Short mmCIF file of C-alpha atoms in Angstrom, two decimals:
data_model
loop_
_atom_site.label_atom_id
_atom_site.label_comp_id
_atom_site.label_asym_id
_atom_site.label_seq_id
_atom_site.Cartn_x
_atom_site.Cartn_y
_atom_site.Cartn_z
CA MET A 1 0.00 -0.12 -0.01
CA VAL A 2 2.59 2.52 0.89
CA VAL A 3 4.49 2.01 -2.42
CA TYR A 4 1.69 1.23 -4.95
CA VAL A 5 -1.15 3.59 -3.89
CA PRO A 6 0.98 6.96 -4.62
CA LEU A 7 2.26 5.55 -7.85
CA TYR A 8 -1.56 4.23 -8.91
CA LEU A 9 -2.97 7.68 -7.90
CA GLU A 10 -0.48 9.71 -10.01
CA LYS A 11 0.10 7.31 -12.97
CA TYR A 12 -3.48 5.93 -13.34
CA ILE A 13 -5.70 8.31 -11.55
CA GLY A 14 -4.00 11.36 -12.49
CA PHE A 15 -3.54 13.08 -9.17
CA SER A 16 -0.55 15.52 -8.57
CA TRP A 17 1.88 14.71 -5.91
CA THR A 18 0.55 17.89 -3.87
CA GLU A 19 -2.84 16.22 -4.08
CA ILE A 20 -1.53 12.93 -2.87
CA GLY A 21 0.64 14.47 -0.31
CA ILE A 22 -2.63 16.14 1.30
CA MET A 23 -4.64 13.00 0.94
CA PHE A 24 -2.04 10.99 2.61
CA THR A 25 -1.65 13.59 5.41
CA ILE A 26 -5.71 13.12 6.01
CA MET A 27 -5.52 9.25 5.38
CA LEU A 28 -3.23 8.79 8.29
CA LEU A 29 -5.32 10.54 10.89
CA PRO A 30 -6.67 7.46 12.17
CA PHE A 31 -3.34 6.51 13.80
CA VAL A 32 -3.69 9.54 16.02
CA LEU A 33 -7.51 9.39 16.68
CA PHE A 34 -8.25 5.93 16.93
CA GLU A 35 -5.30 4.24 18.77
CA LEU A 36 -5.48 5.43 22.29
CA PRO A 37 -9.46 5.12 22.48
CA VAL A 38 -9.33 1.36 20.92
CA GLY A 39 -6.61 0.44 23.09
CA GLU A 40 -8.30 1.53 26.18
CA LEU A 41 -11.57 -0.06 24.96
CA GLU A 42 -9.55 -3.49 24.41
CA ASP A 43 -8.04 -3.24 28.06
CA ARG A 44 -11.04 -2.59 29.61
CA LYS A 45 -13.90 -4.11 27.93
CA TYR A 46 -13.57 -6.05 24.66
CA GLY A 47 -10.02 -7.55 24.09
CA GLU A 48 -7.82 -7.49 21.18
CA ARG A 49 -9.35 -10.18 19.15
CA GLU A 50 -12.38 -8.38 18.40
CA PHE A 51 -10.56 -5.01 16.99
CA LEU A 52 -8.04 -6.85 15.42
CA THR A 53 -10.69 -8.93 13.26
CA ILE A 54 -12.70 -5.74 12.66
CA GLY A 55 -9.56 -4.15 11.70
CA PHE A 56 -8.61 -6.66 9.09
CA VAL A 57 -12.14 -6.61 7.66
CA ILE A 58 -12.39 -2.61 7.35
CA MET A 59 -8.80 -2.67 5.84
CA GLY A 60 -9.56 -5.65 3.44
CA LEU A 61 -12.64 -4.69 2.01
CA SER A 62 -11.62 -1.05 1.88
CA THR A 63 -8.53 -1.88 0.10
CA LEU A 64 -10.33 -4.23 -2.36
CA PHE A 65 -12.64 -1.46 -3.15
CA ILE A 66 -9.78 0.61 -4.40
CA SER A 67 -9.59 -1.59 -7.61
CA PHE A 68 -13.06 -0.39 -8.56
CA ILE A 69 -12.52 3.57 -8.33
CA THR A 70 -11.60 5.16 -11.46
CA LEU A 71 -12.98 8.36 -10.96
CA LYS A 72 -10.46 11.21 -10.21
CA SER A 73 -12.31 12.47 -7.13
CA PHE A 74 -10.21 14.00 -4.25
CA TRP A 75 -12.85 13.59 -1.59
CA ILE A 76 -13.72 9.94 -2.71
CA TRP A 77 -10.12 8.70 -3.03
CA THR A 78 -9.20 10.49 0.58
CA THR A 79 -12.12 9.05 2.37
CA ILE A 80 -11.61 5.48 1.16
CA LEU A 81 -7.77 5.73 2.03
CA PHE A 82 -8.85 7.10 5.35
CA ILE A 83 -11.12 4.06 5.70
CA THR A 84 -8.13 1.75 4.86
CA ARG A 85 -6.25 3.45 7.64
CA ILE A 86 -9.08 3.13 10.16
CA GLY A 87 -8.55 -0.86 9.94
CA ALA A 88 -5.08 -0.38 9.93
CA SER A 89 -5.22 1.49 13.30
CA PHE A 90 -7.22 -1.16 14.89
CA VAL A 91 -4.64 -3.71 13.64
CA GLU A 92 -1.86 -1.87 14.88
CA ILE A 93 -2.99 -1.32 18.27
CA SER A 94 -4.36 -4.57 18.65
CA THR A 95 -1.39 -6.63 17.51
CA GLU A 96 1.23 -4.73 19.69
CA SER A 97 -1.12 -4.67 22.59
CA TYR A 98 -1.86 -8.62 22.23
CA PHE A 99 1.67 -9.30 21.81
CA PHE A 100 2.92 -7.59 24.89
CA LYS A 101 0.28 -9.01 27.24
CA HIS A 102 1.73 -12.60 26.02
CA VAL A 103 5.44 -11.96 26.06
CA ASN A 104 7.41 -10.46 28.99
CA GLN A 105 10.90 -8.77 28.67
CA GLU A 106 12.34 -12.26 29.42
CA LYS A 107 12.18 -13.13 25.85
CA PRO A 108 13.99 -10.61 23.91
CA ASP A 109 14.78 -12.96 21.10
CA VAL A 110 10.78 -12.99 20.43
CA ILE A 111 10.61 -9.39 21.03
CA SER A 112 13.48 -8.65 18.56
CA PHE A 113 11.80 -11.01 16.00
CA PHE A 114 8.40 -9.26 16.39
CA ARG A 115 10.24 -5.80 16.19
CA ILE A 116 11.84 -7.08 12.56
CA THR A 117 8.77 -8.31 10.98
CA ARG A 118 6.98 -5.08 10.24
CA PRO A 119 10.21 -3.51 8.20
CA LEU A 120 10.62 -7.06 6.81
CA SER A 121 7.30 -6.68 5.36
CA PHE A 122 8.13 -3.39 3.61
CA ILE A 123 10.49 -5.44 1.51
CA VAL A 124 8.46 -8.57 1.30
CA GLY A 125 5.21 -7.31 0.26
CA PRO A 126 6.49 -5.09 -2.62
CA VAL A 127 8.55 -7.74 -3.81
CA ILE A 128 5.36 -10.32 -4.07
CA ALA A 129 3.19 -7.35 -5.37
CA THR A 130 5.94 -6.89 -8.33
CA ILE A 131 5.86 -10.34 -9.15
CA ALA A 132 2.14 -10.23 -9.31
CA LEU A 133 2.08 -7.17 -11.65
CA GLN A 134 3.69 -9.45 -14.49
CA PHE A 135 0.39 -11.31 -14.29
CA MET A 136 -2.51 -8.64 -13.73
CA PRO A 137 -3.11 -5.01 -14.62
CA PHE A 138 -2.01 -2.53 -11.66
CA GLN A 139 -5.40 -1.76 -10.74
CA TYR A 140 -6.02 -5.38 -9.69
CA ILE A 141 -3.28 -5.77 -7.29
CA PHE A 142 -5.42 -3.95 -4.65
CA ILE A 143 -7.76 -7.01 -4.86
CA VAL A 144 -4.95 -9.35 -4.01
CA ILE A 145 -3.93 -7.13 -1.04
CA GLY A 146 -7.77 -7.07 0.25
CA ILE A 147 -8.12 -10.69 -0.11
CA CYS A 148 -4.93 -11.21 1.94
CA MET A 149 -6.08 -8.79 4.58
CA ILE A 150 -9.44 -10.45 5.06
CA LEU A 151 -7.53 -13.47 5.42
CA GLY A 152 -6.03 -12.01 8.38
CA ALA A 153 -9.31 -11.63 10.12
CA HIS A 154 -9.70 -15.48 9.73
CA TYR A 155 -6.63 -15.96 11.59
CA SER A 156 -7.23 -13.39 14.14
CA LEU A 157 -10.43 -15.23 15.15
CA ALA A 158 -8.20 -18.05 16.28
CA LEU A 159 -6.22 -15.84 18.83
CA THR A 160 -7.22 -16.62 22.52
CA ASP A 161 -8.90 -13.43 23.45
CA THR A 162 -7.17 -11.41 26.78
CA LYS A 163 -10.92 -10.49 27.77
#
């Protein structure tokens, strides 16, 4: 998403880099707006599994929907990107919270592995997408990414909830 959405918006939809910069600024607001309240709800009432699953579903469906938007409308694109990041913010806080409730400082190797997986995904994801782009049009890469995210919801349901 980080690599391909701006390229797609510029090359295929026709937005300027200035417009894309504004969209991305707005798009990232859910990380500021939702992480603290969601984290508190997880700790006090619901647990991580529910928000992790909801986050994957929101993120997956909205990412999948990107493939079908061909209109150059600043607010439509900003809204769909904002919705993808609502899901991502739910997943991020839920993942962190769940992990650190199950692992303590006595397992530095597990913590190190957890910390390296996100940066590693910034390499592995684009490599897989580049390979997929050899077989499908750019527009449809978001369907593949969305399906992968929705599959994450399936696996999140298998977690033992903390509440």
